[in-house]
Structure formats: structure tokens, C-alpha cells
Amino acid sequence: MDRKIKIGIIGAGRIGKMHAENIRANFSNVEIKSVADLFADKIKDWANSIGINNIFVDPAMILEDEEIDAVLICSSTDTHSRLIMDSARAGKHIFCEKPIDFNLERIHQALDSVEKAGVKLQIGFQRRFDPSFRKAFEMIRQGKIGDPHILKITSRDPQPPPIDYIKVSGGIFLDMTIHDFDMARYLSGSEVTEVYASGAVLVDPAIGNAGDIDTAVVTLKFENGAIGVIDNSRRSTYGYDQRVEVFGSKGCVSVSNDILTNTVLSDENGITSDKPKYFFIERYKDAYIEEIKAFFDSILNDKQPPVTGIDGLEPVIIGLAAKKSLVEGKPVKIQR
Amino acid sequence: MDRKIKIGIIGAGRIGKMHAENIRANFSNVEIKSVADLFADKIKDWANSIGINNIFVDPAMILEDEEIDAVLICSSTDTHSRLIMDSARAGKHIFCEKPIDFNLERIHQALDSVEKAGVKLQIGFQRRFDPSFRKAFEMIRQGKIGDPHILKITSRDPQPPPIDYIKVSGGIFLDMTIHDFDMARYLSGSEVTEVYASGAVLVDPAIGNAGDIDTAVVTLKFENGAIGVIDNSRRSTYGYDQRVEVFGSKGCVSVSNDILTNTVLSDENGITSDKPKYFFIERYKDAYIEEIKAFFDSILNDKQPPVTGIDGLEPVIIGLAAKKSLVEGKPVKIQR
Amino acid sequence: MDRKIKIGIIGAGRIGKMHAENIRANFSNVEIKSVADLFADKIKDWANSIGINNIFVDPAMILEDEEIDAVLICSSTDTHSRLIMDSARAGKHIFCEKPIDFNLERIHQALDSVEKAGVKLQIGFQRRFDPSFRKAFEMIRQGKIGDPHILKITSRDPQPPPIDYIKVSGGIFLDMTIHDFDMARYLSGSEVTEVYASGAVLVDPAIGNAGDIDTAVVTLKFENGAIGVIDNSRRSTYGYDQRVEVFGSKGCVSVSNDILTNTVLSDENGITSDKPKYFFIERYKDAYIEEIKAFFDSILNDKQPPVTGIDGLEPVIIGLAAKKSLVEGKPVKIQR
Amino acid sequence: MDRKIKIGIIGAGRIGKMHAENIRANFSNVEIKSVADLFADKIKDWANSIGINNIFVDPAMILEDEEIDAVLICSSTDTHSRLIMDSARAGKHIFCEKPIDFNLERIHQALDSVEKAGVKLQIGFQRRFDPSFRKAFEMIRQGKIGDPHILKITSRDPQPPPIDYIKVSGGIFLDMTIHDFDMARYLSGSEVTEVYASGAVLVDPAIGNAGDIDTAVVTLKFENGAIGVIDNSRRSTYGYDQRVEVFGSKGCVSVSNDILTNTVLSDENGITSDKPKYFFIERYKDAYIEEIKAFFDSILNDKQPPVTGIDGLEPVIIGLAAKKSLVEGKPVKIQR
């Protein structure tokens, strides 16, 4: 990677800041020229501390800057599809956090713009870049487990988000399970054809009052005949629980949790190991760097990004089907 | 346990023989006076070798023997409900292998006979007596995980049974998953109110030709609000896969596989541990002894057996609902 | 195994009783005809309960019984070498608990008697029959780890024995570490040429007052060039700690503890597994049966027993060298 | 940390470069103003790529620069003690890689200079900063295992260094085991009073020809009564093996290896997990950052560095005693 890339970051909340810091620390050939955020004033000190000098409120200031090659869209979900279209028209390569949109029509419009403009688009499903999940993926592709028969994903957060966030989150399936839908497609190598969702409010009644559920078990059928199941909870006392298992005709590959330390205490109470890493920022620390590295690599070497627009679209289709299944109390087929 | 118990065993196939040998080796106060089997000739040598001298074709010879306190019904499933009724009328305490019957009407008749006769009836769900599952059960009852939210059971056999057996097995849900339905009730401490079953023929097309499936994922809803999921396969290359996990408001209890040895090889290929014990005879070796011990204990101390007639009935109800769900492609509610 | 074997048991303390019960439960072709114990009165009820009718004080009553093929010597250590000699002269095959004696001269006399009489002698180093250690042994023999370089054995008891026992035990090296010396020879497939022992009284000063130590680290050099280390403690709060590790040119084989159940609790305190099995009776339950099986097999099929007189002698030689090393504060070479 | 620190790095081999890159990526308040290396020409491109513009052959150019607060001494071992003295006289705070020197006299001179100058000195024992070992340390200090009785350290490299390096390495005890001696002091919280070293050439005869050994087992006695044992090999086929175990009156704390991924394959060959991280650069990645962070923290907040000059001295004393023990074939006491 000899060429320099100049980028702008749109949205400097927790995720936007994390990407900026990762880029500064790990990619000496990438310059973060500008950042845009609705609360530009509040991020000034942070931006300066990592050497970003151009701070705007309006993302247009980034899109109109001819020096900038690419943008990272890290703003709130409701702005994603519009910003993708604007960025594509401005000829910028795009890294966009998930989900693209809750509305399939707007996702299609966004993907069309990208296609027309011929820019790169990568969606922020960072879990694919976790070394353990990637190794599972590779083992499956190498045929180590034969044909996949049963796929299981456990995904439990340590704490629910604030109720105000729940209300605009699109619901658990589009906010949280969407990562698991992506993982299901990634590991199975197949598309989902049917969804059946069970759900309950067991963690916090306030989540129910906000119109959402906090506990879910979702069954998936895949084109290749495999059956999948995802279980979710918004609160796990022992930390972030992120496991997968793919069982096939020749064997079974599984990924257990990434625990904080390898330190174990044996005493009269038993054998006690450490807990899993607390949440996504800690667990997917390396994955977040790897996904950005892949994005820059796709620009520099004119390759297809490893998580495409279709990879952004499909989990939303599955998530909407899950929502429908929950309301109707029966399985929902996915037509394409 | 000072008193002596005399018993008869009806059906001396693999399970009947195993119980007989376990009793001989472990319970010096229990005498196996007689055994009845359709192929009495073929079992003579075996019976003599463990000191059983009375070998009959007709179970009536056991039921009419006034010296005999209790019978173990280990014959084929289609004879269970009839033998329960006959044994109850004869005033014998009854240990019966699962399932009681595939027909709910006949199960109710059998249970009525038992109630009228006032004899003990224990059903052979041996997994409840596995030390690991029992410890999980106790931890849940002690409140270690708080309220149960999600229950997961994995149950995969090393090899499918012969196709001829598949044909009379009642189907995977009544033959194999029935143990998992029992485990689900045992660990959740709650009844199942709804079942959704997904299934496929992925292991062997001959199983499909016999009208059954070999791969299944079954979602359960419980009265207490919890959601459960069971996954089954008829063939696991690494041996018998028997795991459970119950996730709740305060924590999660899980049971991993019982592996053959604690010997581990570390070399350039990785860190390789031993496989799970091969199948139920090996995995549940101790559990089979414990269940029989509990049965004798219930007789000697006039206690309710730990696996009752209702515990025999409910998994059949759930299994029939699962069959219906698979056919109809939608969830089936269970009314009681 | 068609032929019947008749045996007598000399010494019916904890170990003698355990062997008797194992034999009764597992070997239908072996009859325990008689038992001899200094406290014959006290064991009468137990003996009758498992069907042994001849109970003597004097072992001669067993040795003079021409019907008896073999004896199990389970009496106190100070009687072993004498009983081996008497049994050999009486033409009985001999299973003897470890150690043969604390005195090398008497061990040689005992082994000579056995050789002259042409009877089988097996020493009770049951750990060799533990499925995990045996698998480690087999992997090493198959060349899975290449040439052994470093051998590590951890052996820690849950509780020290009574001080009165400590006083006649021969000291930690001949009482406890002797099993580890045997394991070291078994796994390395090589003889020990030098011993360096460090020890301390850290568990209980009363053990020090009795002239013994309770904590030890012993370094061994082997003929094949490998180096070994054993660590011992008389008190481990988490139960019986029995692990080995053999590291070689191609890899490393290790055996971890056998834990009580596979049940794991994950909660805000961490991930807690069960403790190791409490002590040798529980941990080596199967091994005790297997060693006796091998003894009977050597008689019935006229084979060399798997743990020979030399296997009984060598650990005593090493143990005496360890004692000397501890006293002298320097390594002690073993000449043969 | 508001103040800026300016540093110079002396020696830009593998370790020096690693520190420089870690500092650039993680400490925005630290400026690497200059670097000195015997092969200044060869490191120019690398230095420029991370923004270091002053590249010298002579370390004096750094020591004479009044703007520079601190130096990192990462040059070859034979230069350490001299550079510590020069840096101390120049009033620079010092981070120095291990070992300070092979000669105790020169170490004392170096430590005297540091004391006179009143500058900070931290020695590069990075393992203390590994999260797992640090957690073990904290648990011990909190009394979780009671009084330490037995301490075990396993340290095996994936590959021996080049023979040319072996020749100037000071031997395995001062090059490799020195880290374990430091860990032993760190975890036991006590000084070593006696050393007994066993060693062999089992990995590569060329190492023996170079006057060194490649396999070692070292027994340590501590002031607090505990006994320790370290085992080392220069070649482990499964990667870097770095484990510790401290057993005490109340329990046992252990640290297992840090494996590459949490991905596990179960198939007919067994249950295969990933290997440990390859070598120290990978395994101690975070520890190297943490140790530098602690060094800067000690400067900014005028605190004693967490690894002092004494911590640099003691392992050399133990290492020299181990060398002597190996030659003499007996334990060596350490007088202070």
C-alpha cells in the first residue's frame, strides 16, 4: 500500500470515534482529513487530539472536497441511505455502518446509486473479521465439516441499550439480530428462505412498553437445506455472549467466547475462569481494525469489498420477515 | 434398605439385559427372580450367567408370581401400555421404558390402571439421573440462574438406527426427541404450551423414504414464559452429542459433553482432546444405575417415583404436536 | 474367560473391601472364597453381605486351602513381603498392594520367592489402568510426541492422612510419591538415574513433628536423557489433583483432572466448573477394576502381569533415594 | 496525562522498532524525537514511515539533546549497563530491555548511577504486564490462594534462536529462563534463596556444541518457604508455551496459554482447538504496550516504575546461580 488515501468521517459518535482512532493508530497511509457531526462543537477537542483539523456540521463539506477519496458513514441509521446516495454521486468510496435502512425501497435506491457511480461500498458487519469466526468460515469452506446441516448462533448483550434508543432502533431483529443474520449467511454460504421468530419480554418490561422484545429465538431455513437457530437476549450477567456452531455431515465447528484472561482459580468453590469480554467494543477490537483494512485494500487494489451492498440488504430482508413472523405467530417465507 | 425386593424383567433386549446386569452388580438386596422374552431360548445362556433361573416366553408367568414385587418393562414400545395395565392389575410396581405409547388414549388408560391399583410407576427417562444434568437441575432450583429465559438442548446420535427400526419408531420426535422434551420439562420446571418443528432429511435419504426426518430444530414455548430450542441429528461423526444450556436472569448453566478421557495432545496440528463417549449406553452408564436405584427406593420407602406417569405422558403430547407442526409447517399450541 | 478362579483376600480394610466389592460386581467367574483379617469379627457382617462365608484371622487358613488359586494382599505394608513369600511358597498367584516393603533386601527376598515358585505377582499401581493415563502412555508409545524431553507429574491429596498413619507410612516419598515414581517410569518408558528432592512442612506442623514433610518437588533424571519433575502436597482445597504432562520432540501429551460433573455456571462471578473427584477411591474407581481384571487375565491366560515385581521394586529404590536427597540437600544417583 | 514526553530510542532492532510503533499508535502525548542505531542507514525508511526524523549512529546525540526526557535502551545486551550509566548521568529517565548485564559488578555500577542521578529506571520484563499473569498476581495478593506453597512455570519457545545468538546470549538461564525467574519473584512475592538446575541438550546438538543447553528444569526455594519449579525447552512444536501455576493453602491459581482463536473442530479425529500464539511478539503484544504505558506514567506522575533496578538485578543473580548449579551438579544457595 504505497498510495495515500484521504478520508472523511460522517458521524463521530462512539463508533465513528473508534474507527478514527483505529485508523490513526494502524494505517499510516490513510489521512482522516475531515469529520462531520451534528454536534461539531462537542467533538472539536477529541478531533484535534488525534490530528483532525477540519470539523464540519454539514457532510456536504466532505462530499464536495475533491481531495477526499472515501467516506465512513457512522451517523444515525435514518441518515444512512441518503448519505450513501449523496456520497456515491460525489464519487466517494463508502464504508457504511449497518443497517443501510429499515426500508427495502430506500436500500435498493442506495445500492442503485452506488452501482451507477461505480464506487466501492462496504457494510459494517465487523464480526466477519473476527479471527475466530473467520477461521470457522474458512474451515467450512475447506470442507472440514462436510455439508452444513444445523447452524446455531448465540448472541446475548451484557446490558440493554437505553429505552430511547430501543424506540428508534427498528426493533431487536433489525438492531441486534441483524448481525446474527449476517453471520448465518456468512457461515452457511447460503441464503435464508424462511424465518420463524419467537420472542418475549423477560428482561425489562419497559422494553415491551416501547414496542419491542428482549428475548428471541429465531429459526431459519436455508436454500442449501440446512436449518439454523439464533438465540438472543438483551441482558447477560456474565458479559457479551457470542458463540456459533455449524454442524455438518463430517463434523462440527464451533466458536466459544473470548474471555478476558486465561487465569483460573481452583478452590473449595470449584474451578473459576474469567468472564467473556464485556461488549462489542472489546470483543471485536481487532475485527473493527480488520474490516477497515479490508475496505482500504479494496480501494487501493480495486477489489470488491468483502461485505457488499447485497450483504447489507439481505439481513434487513430477513429481519423484516422475522418481525412479520413474530406478529403473525407463524413462519414467513422469503421470496426473491 | 434392609428388605429384599424380588423382580421380574419383561423383555431382554439390549436395555433389558443392561438393567439386569446393573441390578446384579449394584443391588445386593434385589433379586431378579424371572425374565420373560419372546425369544426365551436365545437368552438362556445370558440369564444363567448372571444367576436368573426362571426364563419364560409369557410375561403372565411373572405377573402371576405372588413373590414378585415389581417388574421392569423393557419390551418393544407397542407392548408397553398393555403390560402396564396387566402389571398394575397384578399389583406389581412398574418400571417402564419410554415411551408408554404413541397413542394418548392408551397412555391415559395405562395411567388410570396404575392409579386404581395404587402401584408405583416410573418411566425410563434416565437422563434425569445423569450427574451433570442433575446438578444443572439443582442449580436452577436453587435460583443460581434466576428465572429461566432460554433453554437449549443439543442431542445428536452417532449413527442412525436401522431403517427397519425407523419404520416402527414413531418418528424422530417420539423416538429420539422425546428424551429432549423430557429434559426440557425437567430443567425448565414448566410445561410446554407451543411447539414449532423444522425438519429435513440430510443424513440418509432412506430415512426420508421411510417417512421420517433425520435432522430437526424444534422451538418450544413454556408456561413460565421461557423459550426453548432443541436440535437433533441422527448422525454425528464425533460421537454422542448431549448438551444443555439454560440461560436466565441471573446467569447461565450449561452441561458439556462427557468425553472419553482427559488426555490431550498438543502438536503442530493443534490441541486435540478426546471425543464424547460413543452412545447412550456409555454416556448414561451411571444414570441407568441411578434411575433403578431411585425406583427401588420409591418401593422400599413408599415414595413417589422421581419420573411419574405424567412425566411419561407429557413428552408424547409434545412429540405429537411436533409431528403435527412439521406436517402443517406452523406452530401448534398444546391445550390441556 | 470360561474357567472359574477362586481367591482369598488378606486384609479387609478400605482397599481390601473395595477390591472385594469390585470383584463381586464385575467378575462373575471369580469367587471370593475366603477373607482373612486381624479383626475378623468386625468384618463379618460386611463379608456376609457380599456372600463371603469363610472369615479368618490367620491368613494361613487361606494359603493352606488348595482350592484357592490366588490371593489379594491388602493388609498393612509391614506384612507385605512376608505374605508374598508365604503365598508364593503356597503356590498362590499374588496381587499385592504397594509398596512391597520399605526395605530393599526384603523386597528382593520376596521377588526371589515369587520367581522360584513360578507364580504371578502383580503390584497395585492402579493409576496405570486409569483410561486417561493409559491413553497418554499409548500415545507416547505410538510416537505421537517423539522423544520424551520433560515429564511433569502433579499429585496433591485433598487431606493429609491421620498423624498416626504418617508415622508408619515410610514418609511421603514411599507412601504418596511412590505412585508418581511408578507413573514416571510408566510414561517415560525409562529408568530413573538421579533424584533431587526438595521438601517443606507447609500444610501442618504436626506432620513435621512426626518426622515427615507435606510438600515436595522432586526432580528426576532418566536413562533416556529426559528430565522429570513431580510436585506433591498433602492438602489441596479443591480436591484430588492428579495431572501429568509429557513433552517431547514432536508434541506434548497431558492429562487433566477428572472433574465431578460437566456442569458449568456462568454468572457475574465468572465461569465456574466443578471440582476434581474427591480422592483416589472416586478418581480411580474404574482403574481399580481394570487392574484386577488384568490380574485375573494374567492368571487365566498365563501372561505376565502388567505391573511386575520389578515395577514394585523400582519406585522404592527411587523413594529411598529421594529421602536421602532430602536429608543431604543434594542430588542422589541411583546405581543398579 | 497532559504533558508531552519526548523520547529517544537507542537500538532499532526488532524490539526497538516494536516499541516505537506501539508508542506511535497508542500514546499521542509521547513524541519519539530521535533514534540511534549502529546501522542508521538501514532504518531510515522505517523511521521516516512512522514520523521519526532524527536518526543517529551515536547514542550520545540523544543523550546530549536537552529536549529529550527519556530513553529506551533496546540495543544489544553488552551495551546496556554502559548506556544506563551514560543516560543516568545525562539526566534521562531510562527504560532498558533485560538483562541489564551478565556481570553483577557492572549491574551494581549501573544501578548506583541511576540512584545518584535520581532518574527513573524500568527494566523490560513485559510478562508482568500480561493481563492473565497480572490477574494471577492480584489474586495471590488478595489472598485467594492463601500462602503460596508450590509455584510452577512452564516456558517453551517455538524455535531456538540462531546458534550465533546462542553463543552471545549468556546461556539459556540468562537469556530465556531470566523471564521465568522474574515471574517467580513477581508471583511468589518472595526472594529466591536456593537454586538447583538440571539441563540437557535434547533439541539440537549444535546448541550443546555452542556450550549451552536447550532443555532445563530448575528448582527454586523461596524465603517464604515455598518451592518453585521452572521447565524450559527451546523448541515446542505447538507454539509458545507460557503457563504458570501457584498452589497455596487455600487454592491454586493458574494461567493457561493464549490460543490463536476460539474455533474448535469436532470430528472423527477428536476435538481440536487452535494452537497457542506463536511467540513473544504475538503473545505479549498488549503487555509490551502496557509496560511502556507504566513507564511513561511513572515519569509523568513521579512514581516508582513497576519493574525496578532490583528487579533487573535479582534474576541475573538467580541465573548465575543456576549456571553454577548446572556445572556443579548440586543446589546453590544465594547469599545476599
Short mmCIF file of N, CA and C in Angstrom, two decimals, chain A residues 148-150 152-154 156 194 196-200 202-203 215-217 219-221 224-229 231-233 235-238 241 243 245 247-252 329-331, chain B residues 148-150 152-154 156 194 196-200 202-203 215-217 219-221 224-229 231-233 235-238 241 243 245 247-252 329-331:
data_model
loop_
_atom_site.label_atom_id
_atom_site.label_comp_id
_atom_site.label_asym_id
_atom_site.label_seq_id
_atom_site.Cartn_x
_atom_site.Cartn_y
_atom_site.Cartn_z
N PRO A 148 -23.21 -28.41 5.54
CA PRO A 148 -23.81 -27.89 6.79
C PRO A 148 -25.24 -28.40 6.98
N HIS A 149 -25.54 -28.86 8.16
CA HIS A 149 -26.89 -29.34 8.48
C HIS A 149 -27.60 -28.42 9.48
N ILE A 150 -26.89 -28.08 10.54
CA ILE A 150 -27.51 -27.27 11.60
C ILE A 150 -26.56 -26.13 11.95
N LYS A 152 -26.04 -22.84 14.57
CA LYS A 152 -26.55 -22.23 15.80
C LYS A 152 -25.75 -20.98 16.15
N ILE A 153 -26.46 -19.93 16.47
CA ILE A 153 -25.79 -18.69 16.85
C ILE A 153 -26.39 -18.22 18.17
N THR A 154 -25.51 -17.95 19.12
CA THR A 154 -25.94 -17.34 20.38
C THR A 154 -25.38 -15.94 20.43
N ARG A 156 -25.87 -12.60 22.96
CA ARG A 156 -26.54 -12.00 24.12
C ARG A 156 -25.71 -10.81 24.58
N GLU A 194 -36.74 -19.04 4.77
CA GLU A 194 -37.90 -19.00 5.66
C GLU A 194 -37.44 -18.64 7.06
N TYR A 196 -38.81 -18.20 11.23
CA TYR A 196 -39.84 -18.28 12.27
C TYR A 196 -39.26 -17.68 13.54
N ALA A 197 -39.93 -16.66 14.07
CA ALA A 197 -39.40 -15.95 15.23
C ALA A 197 -40.31 -16.10 16.43
N SER A 198 -39.70 -16.49 17.57
CA SER A 198 -40.37 -16.47 18.86
C SER A 198 -39.74 -15.37 19.69
N GLY A 199 -40.54 -14.69 20.48
CA GLY A 199 -39.95 -13.63 21.28
C GLY A 199 -40.70 -13.42 22.56
N ALA A 200 -40.05 -12.76 23.49
CA ALA A 200 -40.69 -12.49 24.77
C ALA A 200 -40.02 -11.27 25.42
N LEU A 202 -38.69 -10.53 28.78
CA LEU A 202 -38.33 -11.17 30.05
C LEU A 202 -37.28 -10.38 30.82
N VAL A 203 -36.61 -9.48 30.14
CA VAL A 203 -35.51 -8.73 30.77
C VAL A 203 -36.02 -7.46 31.43
N THR A 215 -35.96 -10.89 24.29
CA THR A 215 -35.52 -12.28 24.28
C THR A 215 -36.09 -12.92 23.02
N ALA A 216 -35.25 -13.59 22.25
CA ALA A 216 -35.77 -14.13 20.98
C ALA A 216 -35.07 -15.43 20.61
N VAL A 217 -35.84 -16.29 19.97
CA VAL A 217 -35.29 -17.50 19.35
C VAL A 217 -35.83 -17.52 17.92
N THR A 219 -35.75 -19.32 14.13
CA THR A 219 -35.38 -20.47 13.29
C THR A 219 -35.29 -20.02 11.83
N LEU A 220 -34.25 -20.48 11.15
CA LEU A 220 -34.03 -20.11 9.75
C LEU A 220 -33.95 -21.37 8.90
N LYS A 221 -34.52 -21.31 7.70
CA LYS A 221 -34.24 -22.37 6.73
C LYS A 221 -33.40 -21.78 5.61
N ASN A 224 -29.69 -24.21 0.95
CA ASN A 224 -28.94 -25.47 0.84
C ASN A 224 -29.49 -26.58 1.72
N GLY A 225 -30.65 -26.34 2.34
CA GLY A 225 -31.30 -27.39 3.11
C GLY A 225 -31.00 -27.34 4.60
N ALA A 226 -29.98 -26.60 4.98
CA ALA A 226 -29.63 -26.52 6.40
C ALA A 226 -30.72 -25.78 7.18
N ILE A 227 -30.71 -26.02 8.49
CA ILE A 227 -31.63 -25.33 9.40
C ILE A 227 -30.77 -24.56 10.40
N GLY A 228 -31.21 -23.32 10.71
CA GLY A 228 -30.44 -22.51 11.65
C GLY A 228 -31.29 -22.04 12.80
N VAL A 229 -30.62 -21.72 13.90
CA VAL A 229 -31.35 -21.13 15.01
C VAL A 229 -30.47 -20.11 15.72
N ASP A 231 -30.34 -17.48 19.08
CA ASP A 231 -31.00 -17.05 20.32
C ASP A 231 -30.37 -15.76 20.82
N ASN A 232 -31.23 -14.86 21.25
CA ASN A 232 -30.79 -13.52 21.67
C ASN A 232 -31.37 -13.16 23.03
N SER A 233 -30.55 -12.43 23.78
CA SER A 233 -31.08 -11.78 24.98
C SER A 233 -30.42 -10.43 25.08
N ARG A 235 -29.83 -9.04 27.93
CA ARG A 235 -29.03 -8.92 29.16
C ARG A 235 -28.45 -10.24 29.63
N SER A 236 -27.15 -10.29 29.64
CA SER A 236 -26.42 -11.47 30.09
C SER A 236 -25.51 -11.04 31.23
N THR A 237 -25.72 -11.64 32.41
CA THR A 237 -24.98 -11.19 33.60
C THR A 237 -23.48 -11.44 33.50
N TYR A 238 -23.08 -12.38 32.66
CA TYR A 238 -21.66 -12.75 32.59
C TYR A 238 -20.94 -12.07 31.44
N ASP A 241 -22.10 -12.55 25.15
CA ASP A 241 -22.06 -13.98 24.81
C ASP A 241 -22.21 -14.11 23.30
N ARG A 243 -21.37 -16.77 20.44
CA ARG A 243 -20.89 -18.10 20.04
C ARG A 243 -21.59 -18.57 18.78
N GLU A 245 -21.99 -22.24 16.11
CA GLU A 245 -21.72 -23.68 15.93
C GLU A 245 -22.33 -24.08 14.60
N PHE A 247 -22.85 -27.47 12.39
CA PHE A 247 -22.77 -28.92 12.43
C PHE A 247 -23.03 -29.46 11.03
N GLY A 248 -22.19 -30.38 10.59
CA GLY A 248 -22.38 -30.88 9.22
C GLY A 248 -22.16 -32.37 9.11
N SER A 249 -22.14 -32.83 7.87
CA SER A 249 -22.07 -34.27 7.62
C SER A 249 -20.74 -34.88 8.06
N LYS A 250 -19.70 -34.07 8.15
CA LYS A 250 -18.39 -34.63 8.53
C LYS A 250 -17.89 -34.19 9.90
N GLY A 251 -18.52 -33.18 10.47
CA GLY A 251 -18.04 -32.70 11.77
C GLY A 251 -18.75 -31.43 12.16
N CYS A 252 -18.23 -30.80 13.17
CA CYS A 252 -18.88 -29.62 13.73
C CYS A 252 -17.82 -28.60 14.09
N GLY A 329 -47.22 -14.94 14.30
CA GLY A 329 -47.14 -16.21 15.04
C GLY A 329 -46.94 -17.41 14.15
N LYS A 330 -46.35 -17.22 12.99
CA LYS A 330 -46.08 -18.38 12.11
C LYS A 330 -44.89 -18.09 11.21
N PRO A 331 -44.35 -19.11 10.56
CA PRO A 331 -43.17 -18.90 9.70
C PRO A 331 -43.50 -18.00 8.51
N PRO B 148 -35.62 -18.72 34.34
CA PRO B 148 -35.16 -19.22 33.04
C PRO B 148 -35.75 -18.41 31.88
N HIS B 149 -34.90 -18.03 30.95
CA HIS B 149 -35.35 -17.29 29.76
C HIS B 149 -35.23 -18.13 28.49
N ILE B 150 -34.06 -18.74 28.33
CA ILE B 150 -33.81 -19.50 27.09
C ILE B 150 -33.23 -20.87 27.48
N LYS B 152 -31.68 -24.45 25.84
CA LYS B 152 -31.18 -25.05 24.61
C LYS B 152 -30.72 -26.48 24.86
N ILE B 153 -31.15 -27.38 24.02
CA ILE B 153 -30.74 -28.77 24.14
C ILE B 153 -30.20 -29.24 22.79
N THR B 154 -29.02 -29.81 22.83
CA THR B 154 -28.45 -30.44 21.64
C THR B 154 -28.41 -31.93 21.88
N ARG B 156 -27.54 -35.32 19.54
CA ARG B 156 -27.18 -35.87 18.23
C ARG B 156 -26.62 -37.28 18.44
N GLU B 194 -46.46 -24.52 23.41
CA GLU B 194 -46.49 -24.40 21.95
C GLU B 194 -45.23 -25.01 21.37
N TYR B 196 -42.96 -25.59 17.63
CA TYR B 196 -42.75 -25.39 16.20
C TYR B 196 -41.56 -26.25 15.78
N ALA B 197 -41.81 -27.13 14.82
CA ALA B 197 -40.77 -28.08 14.42
C ALA B 197 -40.34 -27.85 12.97
N SER B 198 -39.03 -27.74 12.77
CA SER B 198 -38.44 -27.75 11.43
C SER B 198 -37.68 -29.05 11.27
N GLY B 199 -37.72 -29.60 10.09
CA GLY B 199 -37.01 -30.86 9.92
C GLY B 199 -36.53 -31.03 8.50
N ALA B 200 -35.58 -31.93 8.32
CA ALA B 200 -35.03 -32.18 7.00
C ALA B 200 -34.43 -33.58 6.96
N LEU B 202 -31.20 -34.99 5.79
CA LEU B 202 -29.87 -34.58 5.34
C LEU B 202 -28.84 -35.68 5.57
N VAL B 203 -29.18 -36.63 6.42
CA VAL B 203 -28.21 -37.67 6.78
C VAL B 203 -28.29 -38.85 5.81
N THR B 215 -32.93 -34.78 10.77
CA THR B 215 -32.35 -33.53 11.27
C THR B 215 -33.52 -32.66 11.70
N ALA B 216 -33.45 -32.10 12.91
CA ALA B 216 -34.60 -31.32 13.37
C ALA B 216 -34.18 -30.18 14.28
N VAL B 217 -34.92 -29.11 14.19
CA VAL B 217 -34.79 -28.00 15.14
C VAL B 217 -36.20 -27.69 15.62
N THR B 219 -38.65 -25.54 18.28
CA THR B 219 -38.80 -24.43 19.21
C THR B 219 -39.97 -24.70 20.15
N LEU B 220 -39.76 -24.43 21.44
CA LEU B 220 -40.79 -24.67 22.45
C LEU B 220 -41.10 -23.38 23.19
N LYS B 221 -42.38 -23.18 23.51
CA LYS B 221 -42.71 -22.11 24.46
C LYS B 221 -43.21 -22.76 25.74
N ASN B 224 -44.01 -20.74 31.80
CA ASN B 224 -43.35 -19.69 32.60
C ASN B 224 -42.75 -18.58 31.74
N GLY B 225 -43.00 -18.62 30.43
CA GLY B 225 -42.55 -17.53 29.56
C GLY B 225 -41.24 -17.82 28.84
N ALA B 226 -40.52 -18.82 29.29
CA ALA B 226 -39.24 -19.15 28.66
C ALA B 226 -39.45 -19.69 27.25
N ILE B 227 -38.39 -19.61 26.45
CA ILE B 227 -38.41 -20.16 25.10
C ILE B 227 -37.31 -21.23 25.04
N GLY B 228 -37.62 -22.33 24.36
CA GLY B 228 -36.63 -23.39 24.28
C GLY B 228 -36.36 -23.79 22.84
N VAL B 229 -35.20 -24.38 22.62
CA VAL B 229 -34.91 -24.89 21.29
C VAL B 229 -34.08 -26.17 21.42
N ASP B 231 -32.03 -29.12 19.10
CA ASP B 231 -31.59 -29.53 17.76
C ASP B 231 -31.13 -30.98 17.79
N ASN B 232 -31.52 -31.70 16.76
CA ASN B 232 -31.25 -33.14 16.67
C ASN B 232 -30.64 -33.51 15.33
N SER B 233 -29.74 -34.47 15.40
CA SER B 233 -29.29 -35.12 14.17
C SER B 233 -29.13 -36.60 14.46
N ARG B 235 -26.90 -38.39 12.97
CA ARG B 235 -25.52 -38.84 12.78
C ARG B 235 -24.50 -37.74 13.09
N SER B 236 -23.71 -38.01 14.08
CA SER B 236 -22.65 -37.08 14.49
C SER B 236 -21.32 -37.83 14.40
N THR B 237 -20.42 -37.36 13.57
CA THR B 237 -19.16 -38.08 13.33
C THR B 237 -18.29 -38.18 14.57
N TYR B 238 -18.48 -37.27 15.53
CA TYR B 238 -17.59 -37.23 16.70
C TYR B 238 -18.20 -37.94 17.91
N ASP B 241 -23.61 -36.49 21.05
CA ASP B 241 -23.51 -35.08 21.44
C ASP B 241 -24.72 -34.74 22.30
N ARG B 243 -25.80 -32.04 25.04
CA ARG B 243 -25.51 -30.84 25.81
C ARG B 243 -26.79 -30.08 26.13
N GLU B 245 -28.21 -26.14 27.92
CA GLU B 245 -27.86 -24.81 28.39
C GLU B 245 -29.15 -24.13 28.82
N PHE B 247 -30.36 -20.48 30.18
CA PHE B 247 -29.95 -19.09 30.39
C PHE B 247 -31.06 -18.37 31.13
N GLY B 248 -30.68 -17.62 32.16
CA GLY B 248 -31.71 -16.94 32.92
C GLY B 248 -31.33 -15.54 33.33
N SER B 249 -32.16 -14.96 34.18
CA SER B 249 -31.99 -13.55 34.56
C SER B 249 -30.71 -13.31 35.36
N LYS B 250 -30.20 -14.35 36.02
CA LYS B 250 -29.00 -14.15 36.85
C LYS B 250 -27.75 -14.86 36.31
N GLY B 251 -27.93 -15.74 35.35
CA GLY B 251 -26.76 -16.46 34.84
C GLY B 251 -27.18 -17.58 33.93
N CYS B 252 -26.23 -18.42 33.61
CA CYS B 252 -26.46 -19.47 32.62
C CYS B 252 -25.80 -20.74 33.11
N GLY B 329 -46.37 -27.12 8.88
CA GLY B 329 -45.45 -26.01 8.64
C GLY B 329 -45.74 -24.78 9.47
N LYS B 330 -46.33 -24.98 10.63
CA LYS B 330 -46.59 -23.84 11.53
C LYS B 330 -46.64 -24.30 12.98
N PRO B 331 -46.57 -23.35 13.91
CA PRO B 331 -46.58 -23.73 15.33
C PRO B 331 -47.88 -24.38 15.74
#
